[in-house]
Short mmCIF file of C-alpha atoms in Angstrom, two decimals:
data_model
loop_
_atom_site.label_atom_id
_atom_site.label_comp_id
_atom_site.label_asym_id
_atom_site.label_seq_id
_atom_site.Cartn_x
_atom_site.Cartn_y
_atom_site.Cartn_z
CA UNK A 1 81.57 25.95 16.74
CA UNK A 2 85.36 25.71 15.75
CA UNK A 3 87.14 22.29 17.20
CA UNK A 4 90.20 21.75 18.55
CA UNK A 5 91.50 18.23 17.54
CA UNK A 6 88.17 16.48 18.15
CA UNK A 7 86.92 18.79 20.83
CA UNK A 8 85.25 21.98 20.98
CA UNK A 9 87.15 24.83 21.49
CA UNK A 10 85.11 25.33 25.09
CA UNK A 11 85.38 21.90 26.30
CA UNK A 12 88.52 21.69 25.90
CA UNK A 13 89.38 24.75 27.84
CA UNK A 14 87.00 23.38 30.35
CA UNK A 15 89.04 20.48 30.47
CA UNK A 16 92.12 22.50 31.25
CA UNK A 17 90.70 24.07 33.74
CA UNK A 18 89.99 21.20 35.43
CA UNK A 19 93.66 19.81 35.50
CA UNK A 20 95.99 20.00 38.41
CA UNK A 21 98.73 23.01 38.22
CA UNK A 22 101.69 20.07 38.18
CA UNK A 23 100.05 18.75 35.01
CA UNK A 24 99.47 22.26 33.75
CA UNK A 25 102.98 22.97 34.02
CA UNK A 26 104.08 19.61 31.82
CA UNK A 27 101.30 20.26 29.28
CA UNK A 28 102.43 24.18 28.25
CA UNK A 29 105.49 22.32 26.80
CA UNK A 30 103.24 20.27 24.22
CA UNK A 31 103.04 23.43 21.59
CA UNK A 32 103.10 27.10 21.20
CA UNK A 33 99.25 26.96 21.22
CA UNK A 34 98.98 25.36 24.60
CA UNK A 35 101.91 27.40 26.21
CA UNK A 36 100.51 30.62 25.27
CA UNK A 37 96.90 29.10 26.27
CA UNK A 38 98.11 27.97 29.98
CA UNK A 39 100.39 30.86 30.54
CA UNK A 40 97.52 33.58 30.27
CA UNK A 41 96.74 35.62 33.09
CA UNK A 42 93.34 35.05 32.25
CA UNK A 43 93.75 31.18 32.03
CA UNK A 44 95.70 31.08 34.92
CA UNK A 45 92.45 33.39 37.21
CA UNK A 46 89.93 31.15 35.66
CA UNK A 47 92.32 28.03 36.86
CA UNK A 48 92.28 29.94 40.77
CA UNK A 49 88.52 29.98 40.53
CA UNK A 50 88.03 26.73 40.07
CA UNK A 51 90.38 25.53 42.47
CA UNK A 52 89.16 27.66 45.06
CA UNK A 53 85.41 26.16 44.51
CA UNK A 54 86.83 22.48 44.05
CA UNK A 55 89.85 21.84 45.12
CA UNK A 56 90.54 23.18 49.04
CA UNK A 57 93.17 21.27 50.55
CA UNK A 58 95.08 22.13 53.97
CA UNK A 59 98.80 22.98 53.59
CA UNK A 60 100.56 21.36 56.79
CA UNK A 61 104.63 22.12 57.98
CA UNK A 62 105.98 19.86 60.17
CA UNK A 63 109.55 18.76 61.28
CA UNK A 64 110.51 15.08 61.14
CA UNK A 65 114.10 13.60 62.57
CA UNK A 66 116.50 12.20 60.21
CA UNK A 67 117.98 9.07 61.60
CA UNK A 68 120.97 11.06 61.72
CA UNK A 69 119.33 12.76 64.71
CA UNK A 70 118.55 16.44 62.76
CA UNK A 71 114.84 18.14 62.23
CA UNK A 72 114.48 18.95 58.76
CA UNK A 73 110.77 20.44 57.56
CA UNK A 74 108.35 18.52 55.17
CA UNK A 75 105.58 20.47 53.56
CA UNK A 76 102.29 18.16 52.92
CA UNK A 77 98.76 18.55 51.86
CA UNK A 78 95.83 17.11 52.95
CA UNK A 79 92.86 16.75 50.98
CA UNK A 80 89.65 15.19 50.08
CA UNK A 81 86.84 13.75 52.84
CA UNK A 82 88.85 10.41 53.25
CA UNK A 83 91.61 12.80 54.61
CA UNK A 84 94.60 11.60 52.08
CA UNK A 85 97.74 13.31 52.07
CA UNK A 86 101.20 13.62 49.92
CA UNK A 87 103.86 15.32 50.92
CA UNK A 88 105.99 17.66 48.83
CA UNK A 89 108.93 18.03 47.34
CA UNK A 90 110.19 21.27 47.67
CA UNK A 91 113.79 21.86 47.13
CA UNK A 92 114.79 25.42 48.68
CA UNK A 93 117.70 26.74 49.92
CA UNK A 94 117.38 26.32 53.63
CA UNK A 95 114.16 24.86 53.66
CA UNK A 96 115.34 21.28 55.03
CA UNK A 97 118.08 22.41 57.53
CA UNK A 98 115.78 25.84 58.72
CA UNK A 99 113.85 23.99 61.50
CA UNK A 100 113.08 27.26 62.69
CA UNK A 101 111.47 27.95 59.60
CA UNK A 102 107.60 29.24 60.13
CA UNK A 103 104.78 29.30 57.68
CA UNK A 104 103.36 32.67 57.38
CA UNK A 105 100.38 32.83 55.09
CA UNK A 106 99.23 31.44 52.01
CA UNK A 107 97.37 33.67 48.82
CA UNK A 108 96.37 32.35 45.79
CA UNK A 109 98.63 29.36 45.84
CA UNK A 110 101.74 31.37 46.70
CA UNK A 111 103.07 30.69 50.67
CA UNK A 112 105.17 32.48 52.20
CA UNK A 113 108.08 31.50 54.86
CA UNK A 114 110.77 32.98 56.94
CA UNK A 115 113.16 32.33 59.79
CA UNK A 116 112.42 35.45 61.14
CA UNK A 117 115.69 36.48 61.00
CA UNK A 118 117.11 37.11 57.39
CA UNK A 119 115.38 34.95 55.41
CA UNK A 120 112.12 35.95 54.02
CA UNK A 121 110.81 33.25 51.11
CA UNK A 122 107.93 33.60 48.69
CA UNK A 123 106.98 30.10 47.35
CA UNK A 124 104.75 28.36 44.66
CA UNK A 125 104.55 24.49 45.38
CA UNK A 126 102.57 23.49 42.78
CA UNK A 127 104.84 25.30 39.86
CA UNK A 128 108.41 24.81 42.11
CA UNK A 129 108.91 28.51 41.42
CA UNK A 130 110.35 30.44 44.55
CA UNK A 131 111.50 33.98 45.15
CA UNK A 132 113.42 35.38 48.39
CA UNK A 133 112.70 39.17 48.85
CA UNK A 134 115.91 41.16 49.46
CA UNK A 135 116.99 42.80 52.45
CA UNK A 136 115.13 45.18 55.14
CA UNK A 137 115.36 48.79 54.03
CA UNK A 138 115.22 49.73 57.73
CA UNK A 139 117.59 51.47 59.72
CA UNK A 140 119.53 49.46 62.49
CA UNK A 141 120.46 53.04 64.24
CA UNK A 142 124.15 52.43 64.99
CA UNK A 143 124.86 55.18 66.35
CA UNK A 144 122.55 54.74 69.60
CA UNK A 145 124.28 52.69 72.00
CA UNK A 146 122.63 49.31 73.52
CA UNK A 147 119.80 49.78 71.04
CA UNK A 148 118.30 46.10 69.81
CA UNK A 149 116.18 45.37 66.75
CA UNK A 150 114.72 42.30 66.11
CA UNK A 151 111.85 41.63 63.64
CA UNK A 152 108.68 40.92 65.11
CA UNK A 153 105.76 40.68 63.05
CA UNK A 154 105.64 39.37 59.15
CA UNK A 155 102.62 38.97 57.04
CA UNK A 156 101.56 38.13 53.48
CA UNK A 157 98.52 38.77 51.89
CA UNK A 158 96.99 40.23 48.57
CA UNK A 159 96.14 44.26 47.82
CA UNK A 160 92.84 44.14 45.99
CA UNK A 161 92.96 47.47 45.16
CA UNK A 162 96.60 47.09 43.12
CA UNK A 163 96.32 43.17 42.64
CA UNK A 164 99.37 42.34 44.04
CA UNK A 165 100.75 40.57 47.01
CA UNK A 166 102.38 41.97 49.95
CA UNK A 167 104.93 41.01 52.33
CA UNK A 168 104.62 43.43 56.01
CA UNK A 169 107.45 43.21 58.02
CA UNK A 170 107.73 44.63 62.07
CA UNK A 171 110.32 45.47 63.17
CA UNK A 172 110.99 46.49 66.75
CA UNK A 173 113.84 48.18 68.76
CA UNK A 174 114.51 47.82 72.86
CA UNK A 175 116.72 49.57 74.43
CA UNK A 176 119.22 47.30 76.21
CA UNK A 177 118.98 48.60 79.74
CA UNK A 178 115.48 49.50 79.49
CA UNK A 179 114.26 46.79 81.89
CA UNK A 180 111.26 46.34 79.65
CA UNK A 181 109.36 43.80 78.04
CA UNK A 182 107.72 46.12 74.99
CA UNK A 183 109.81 47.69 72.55
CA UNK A 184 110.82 51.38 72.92
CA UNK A 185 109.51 51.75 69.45
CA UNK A 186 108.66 49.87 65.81
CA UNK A 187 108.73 50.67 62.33
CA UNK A 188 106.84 48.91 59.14
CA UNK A 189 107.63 48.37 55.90
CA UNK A 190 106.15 46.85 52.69
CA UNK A 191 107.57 44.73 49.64
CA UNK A 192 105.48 44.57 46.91
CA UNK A 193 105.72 41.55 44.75
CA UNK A 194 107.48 42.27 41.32
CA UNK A 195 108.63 45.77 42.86
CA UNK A 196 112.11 44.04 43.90
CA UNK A 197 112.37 46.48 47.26
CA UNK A 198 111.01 47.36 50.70
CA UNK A 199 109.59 50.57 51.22
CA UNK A 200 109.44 51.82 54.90
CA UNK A 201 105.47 52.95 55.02
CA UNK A 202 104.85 55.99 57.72
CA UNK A 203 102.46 54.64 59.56
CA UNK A 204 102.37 53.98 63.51
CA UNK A 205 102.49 50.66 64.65
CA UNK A 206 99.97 51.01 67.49
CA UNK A 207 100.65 47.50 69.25
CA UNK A 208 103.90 45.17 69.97
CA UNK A 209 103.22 41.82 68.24
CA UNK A 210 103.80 39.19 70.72
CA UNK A 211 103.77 35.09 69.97
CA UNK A 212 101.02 32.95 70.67
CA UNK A 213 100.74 29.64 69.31
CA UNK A 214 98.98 29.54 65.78
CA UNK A 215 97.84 32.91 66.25
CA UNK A 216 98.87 34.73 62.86
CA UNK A 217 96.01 34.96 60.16
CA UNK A 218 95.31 36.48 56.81
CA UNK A 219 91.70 37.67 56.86
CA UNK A 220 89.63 39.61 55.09
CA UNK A 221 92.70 41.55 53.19
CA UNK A 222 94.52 42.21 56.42
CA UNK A 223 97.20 40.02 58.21
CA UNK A 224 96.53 39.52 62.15
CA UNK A 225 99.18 38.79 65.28
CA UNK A 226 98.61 38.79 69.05
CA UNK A 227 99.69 41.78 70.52
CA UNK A 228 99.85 44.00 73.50
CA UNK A 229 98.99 48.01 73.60
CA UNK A 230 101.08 50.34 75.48
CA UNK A 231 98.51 50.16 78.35
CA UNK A 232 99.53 46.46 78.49
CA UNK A 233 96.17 44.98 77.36
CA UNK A 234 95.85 42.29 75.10
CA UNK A 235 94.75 42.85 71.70
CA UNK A 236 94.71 41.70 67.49
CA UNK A 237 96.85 43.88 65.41
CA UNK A 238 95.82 44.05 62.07
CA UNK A 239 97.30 45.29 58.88
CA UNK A 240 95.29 46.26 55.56
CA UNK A 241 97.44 45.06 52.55
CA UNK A 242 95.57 48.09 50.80
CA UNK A 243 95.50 50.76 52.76
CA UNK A 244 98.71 49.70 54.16
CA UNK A 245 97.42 50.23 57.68
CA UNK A 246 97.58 49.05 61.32
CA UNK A 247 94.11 48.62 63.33
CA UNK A 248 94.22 47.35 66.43
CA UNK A 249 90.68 44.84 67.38
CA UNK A 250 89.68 44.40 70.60
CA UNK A 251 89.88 41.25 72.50
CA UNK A 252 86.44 39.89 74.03
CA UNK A 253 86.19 41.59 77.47
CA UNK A 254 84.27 38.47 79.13
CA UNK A 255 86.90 36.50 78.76
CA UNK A 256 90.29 35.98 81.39
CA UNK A 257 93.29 37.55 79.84
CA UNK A 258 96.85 38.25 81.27
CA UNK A 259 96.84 34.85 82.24
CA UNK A 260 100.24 32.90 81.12
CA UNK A 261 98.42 29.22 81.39
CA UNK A 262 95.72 29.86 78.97
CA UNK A 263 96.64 30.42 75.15
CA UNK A 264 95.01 32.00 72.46
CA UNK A 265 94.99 31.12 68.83
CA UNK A 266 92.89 32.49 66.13
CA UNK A 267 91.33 31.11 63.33
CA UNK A 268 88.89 31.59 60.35
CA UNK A 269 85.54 29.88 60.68
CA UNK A 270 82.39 30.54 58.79
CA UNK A 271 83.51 33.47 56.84
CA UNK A 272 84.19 34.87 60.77
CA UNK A 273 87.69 35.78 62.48
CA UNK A 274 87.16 32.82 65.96
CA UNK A 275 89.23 32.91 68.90
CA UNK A 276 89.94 29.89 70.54
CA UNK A 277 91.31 30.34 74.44
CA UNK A 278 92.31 27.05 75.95
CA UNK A 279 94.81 25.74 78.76
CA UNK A 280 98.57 25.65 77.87
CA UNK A 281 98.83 22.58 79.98
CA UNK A 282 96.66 19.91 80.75
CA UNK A 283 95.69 16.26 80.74
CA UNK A 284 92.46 17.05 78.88
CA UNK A 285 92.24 20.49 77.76
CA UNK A 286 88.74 22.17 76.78
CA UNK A 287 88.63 24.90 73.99
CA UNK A 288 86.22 27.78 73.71
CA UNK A 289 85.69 29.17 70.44
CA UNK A 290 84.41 33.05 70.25
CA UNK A 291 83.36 34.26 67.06
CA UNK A 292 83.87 38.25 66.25
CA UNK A 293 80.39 38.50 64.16
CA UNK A 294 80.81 41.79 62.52
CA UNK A 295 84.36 41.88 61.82
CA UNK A 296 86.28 44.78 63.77
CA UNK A 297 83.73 45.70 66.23
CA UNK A 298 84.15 44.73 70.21
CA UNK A 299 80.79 44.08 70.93
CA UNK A 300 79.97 41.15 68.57
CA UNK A 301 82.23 38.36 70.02
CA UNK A 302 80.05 35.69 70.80
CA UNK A 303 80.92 32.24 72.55
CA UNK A 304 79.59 30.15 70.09
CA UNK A 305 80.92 26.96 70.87
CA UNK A 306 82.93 24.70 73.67
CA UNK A 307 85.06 21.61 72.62
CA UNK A 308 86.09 18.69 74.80
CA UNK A 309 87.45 18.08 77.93
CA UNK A 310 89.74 16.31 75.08
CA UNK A 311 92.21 14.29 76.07
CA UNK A 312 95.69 13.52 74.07
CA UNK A 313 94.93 17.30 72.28
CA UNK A 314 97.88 20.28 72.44
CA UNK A 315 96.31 22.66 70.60
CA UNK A 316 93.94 23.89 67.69
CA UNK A 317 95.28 24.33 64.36
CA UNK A 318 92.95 25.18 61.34
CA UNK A 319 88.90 24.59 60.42
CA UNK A 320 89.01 22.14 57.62
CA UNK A 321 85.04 23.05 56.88
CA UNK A 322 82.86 24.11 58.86
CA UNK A 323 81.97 21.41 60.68
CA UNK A 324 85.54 20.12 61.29
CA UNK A 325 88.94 21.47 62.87
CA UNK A 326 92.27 19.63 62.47
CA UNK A 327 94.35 19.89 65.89
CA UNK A 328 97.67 19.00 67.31
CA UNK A 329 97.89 15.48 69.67
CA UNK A 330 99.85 16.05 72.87
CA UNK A 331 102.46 13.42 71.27
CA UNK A 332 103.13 14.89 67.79
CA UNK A 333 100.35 13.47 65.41
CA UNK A 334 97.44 15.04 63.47
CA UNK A 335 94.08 14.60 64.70
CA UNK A 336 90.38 16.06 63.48
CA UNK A 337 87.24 16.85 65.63
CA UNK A 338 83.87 16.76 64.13
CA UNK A 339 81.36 19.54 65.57
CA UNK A 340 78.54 17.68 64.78
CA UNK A 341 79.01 14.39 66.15
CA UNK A 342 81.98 15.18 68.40
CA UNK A 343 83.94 12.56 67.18
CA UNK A 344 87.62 12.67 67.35
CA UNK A 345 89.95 10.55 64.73
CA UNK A 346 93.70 10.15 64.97
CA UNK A 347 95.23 10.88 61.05
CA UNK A 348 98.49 9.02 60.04
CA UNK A 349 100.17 11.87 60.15
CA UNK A 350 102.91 12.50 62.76
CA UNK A 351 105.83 15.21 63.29
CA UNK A 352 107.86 16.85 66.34
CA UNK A 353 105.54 18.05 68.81
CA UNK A 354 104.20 21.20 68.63
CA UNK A 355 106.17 21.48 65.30
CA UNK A 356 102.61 21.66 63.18
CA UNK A 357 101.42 24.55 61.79
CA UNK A 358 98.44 24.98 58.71
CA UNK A 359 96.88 27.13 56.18
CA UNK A 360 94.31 26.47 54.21
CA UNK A 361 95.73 25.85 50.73
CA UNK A 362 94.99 25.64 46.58
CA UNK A 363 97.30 24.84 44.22
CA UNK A 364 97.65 27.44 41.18
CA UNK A 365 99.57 28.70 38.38
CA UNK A 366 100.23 32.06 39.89
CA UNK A 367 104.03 33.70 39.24
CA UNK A 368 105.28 34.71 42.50
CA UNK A 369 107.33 36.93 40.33
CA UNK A 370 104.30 39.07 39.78
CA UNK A 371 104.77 38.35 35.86
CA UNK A 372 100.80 37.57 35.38
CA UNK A 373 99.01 39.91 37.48
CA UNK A 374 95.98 38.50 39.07
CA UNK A 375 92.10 40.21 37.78
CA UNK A 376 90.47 39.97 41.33
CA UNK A 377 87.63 38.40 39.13
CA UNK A 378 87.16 35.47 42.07
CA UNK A 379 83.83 35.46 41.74
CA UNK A 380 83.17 35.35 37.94
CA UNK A 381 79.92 33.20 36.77
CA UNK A 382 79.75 30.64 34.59
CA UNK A 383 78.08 33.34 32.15
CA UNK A 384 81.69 35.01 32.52
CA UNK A 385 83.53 31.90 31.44
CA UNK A 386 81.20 31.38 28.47
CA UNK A 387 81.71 34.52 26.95
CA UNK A 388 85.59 34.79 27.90
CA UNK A 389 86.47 31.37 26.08
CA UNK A 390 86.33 32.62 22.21
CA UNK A 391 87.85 35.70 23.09
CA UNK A 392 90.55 33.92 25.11
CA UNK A 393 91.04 31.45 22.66
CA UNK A 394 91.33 33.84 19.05
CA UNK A 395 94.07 35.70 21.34
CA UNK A 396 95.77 33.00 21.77
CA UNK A 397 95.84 31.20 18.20
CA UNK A 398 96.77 35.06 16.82
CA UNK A 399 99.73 35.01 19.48
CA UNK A 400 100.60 31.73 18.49
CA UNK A 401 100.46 31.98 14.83
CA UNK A 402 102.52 35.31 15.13
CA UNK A 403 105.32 33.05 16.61
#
């Protein structure tokens, strides 16, 4: 067994893998042996793995005021059982005077945020690598008077089938003197990460995405808003990042909808798509969590679950595990609810009210560049990782002896 200082050649790579991606990024610096080791795609998907087995933290934006009176955003994580957080330090261009600025989805380490807007961001917090994707390719149809567009749905996600992630944009156009509340029509289109460009994709949007509060959710390899069919029932619109297309999911039909005082958020739980309906206002607020079974089909919502009468609770906002979901207090601070013993704990963390929003989160190494293409080898064994270290490894000292 060749060594590598002292240590064998596997646990030292095991060792690697077991180091944060901030520390990662320091140690490919040491030597050409390390940089070319660390910088591998094949490193950097055995890295994921790990992470995504060990190391599952929740990604929370919130705004704070400055004592100058101004929101700005802060971007923290919390992790671990004892629920300890650190916030940070992203320097982007807008990020701190954007309050507007929502977080969209999260893949493989790489987020994704936007203004809605003009500003679209790609983002890897761990590496302090960021990329913001050019301009809409669409049309803004000039040349048809009193004709609005306005972008209505975005979503990130990853395309199994070409490993690479995906940005969706909406984009919907009223008529000025329409009189009415859904858009006369909407058009999609698709950046690919790496590609540089939007491409419009000719596909029919089949639903108008409409906001409800922490609604939007990358599932299953498709990216999910609230939205409303031209019949003017309420329904999930999803999008496949690799078939690049639209399905619309049926809400459950046993429960009230068109009602403006009850919101809807959705949420992953137990490997399941859950939808949680509860009051928009409210002393104490109770929230009923149905579970869509067999993902895509009507008739396998089930009410699972009711939480509370809460008090001091706004709204849901991710499951931490299974037996736990993070929420929203009524006055701006972070609070958990255990399923099992129905306890509820205030966190130290506070922000403007209903300013939170949360995705579950790993740190990685990934480019969001696209310059190491991901394997889609997430579920690799540990027989995998045995045989892959040697060859790993003699690639590595051949690339770095060649330099």
């Amino acid at each position: 067994m060749e060594v590598i200082g002292d240590l064998p050649r596997e646990l030292f790579l095991e060792i690697l893998l077991r180091l944060p991606a901030e520390s990662l990024m320091r140690c490919k610096y040491v030597c050409k042996y390390w940089h070319s080791l660390i910088t591998n795609p094949k490193f950097i998907q055995l890295h994921l793995n790990y992470n995504y087995k060990n190391n599952v933290c929740v990604l929370l934006k919130r705004c704070l005021v400055t004592c100058l009176g101004q929101k700005e955003n802060l971007l923290s994580l919390v992790c671990g059982n004892g629920f300890s957080f650190e916030n940070l330090d992203v320097d982007l261009s807008l990020y701190r005077k954007e309050p507007c600025l929502q977080l969209l989805g999260h893949c493989d380490g790489i987020i994704c945020l936007s203004n809605y807007r003009d500003y679209i961001l790609l983002c890897n917090p761990a590496t302090r690598e960021s990329m913001v994707l050019p301009e809409s390719c669409l049309p803004c149809y000039p040349w048809i008077r009193n004709l609005i567009s306005q972008t209505t749905g975005l979503g990130f996600g990853y395309d199994a089938k070409s490993h690479c992630f995906k940005v969706v944009r909406i984009v919907s156009y009223w008529e000025e003197l329409r009189g009415s509340n859904l858009p006369h029509f909407s058009r999609a289109e698709v950046c690919s990460m790496g590609m540089g460009s939007w491409k419009e994709i000719n596909v029919t949007v089949p639903a108008h995405v409409r906001y409800s509060p922490c609604f939007e959710t990358y599932f299953n390899g498709a990216f999910h808003w609230y939205a409303m069919d031209d019949n003017g029932n309420e329904v999930i619109l999803s999008f496949n990042m690799g078939k690049e297309e639209f399905q619309v999911i049926p809400m459950p039909s046993f429960i009230s909808m068109h009602d403006h005082s009850i919101c809807r958020s959705l949420l992953v739980w137990n490997d399941c798509i859950a939808l949680v309906i509860y009051p928009e206002r409210g002393i104490e607020k109770s929230f009923e969590i149905f579970v869509m079974k067999e993902y895509g089909v009507k008739e396998s919502w089930t009410n699972v679950l009711t939480i509370g009468p809460l008090p001091r609770v706004e709204r849901p906002l991710v499951f931490r595990k299974n037996d736990e979901i993070l929420m929203e207090g009524s006055y701006g601070q972070m609070m958990s609810y255990n399923l099992r013993n129905k306890e509820v704990k205030d966190l130290p963390i506070y922000g403007v009210p209903k300013s939170f929003s949360t995705l579950v989160y790993v740190k990685s190494l990934v480019s969001v560049k696209g310059g190491n293409q991901m394997l889609d080898q997430r579920d690799n064994t540990g027989i995998f990782l045995f045989v892959f270290l040697n060859t790993l490894l003699v690639h590595v000292d051949i690339y770095a002896n060649f330099c």
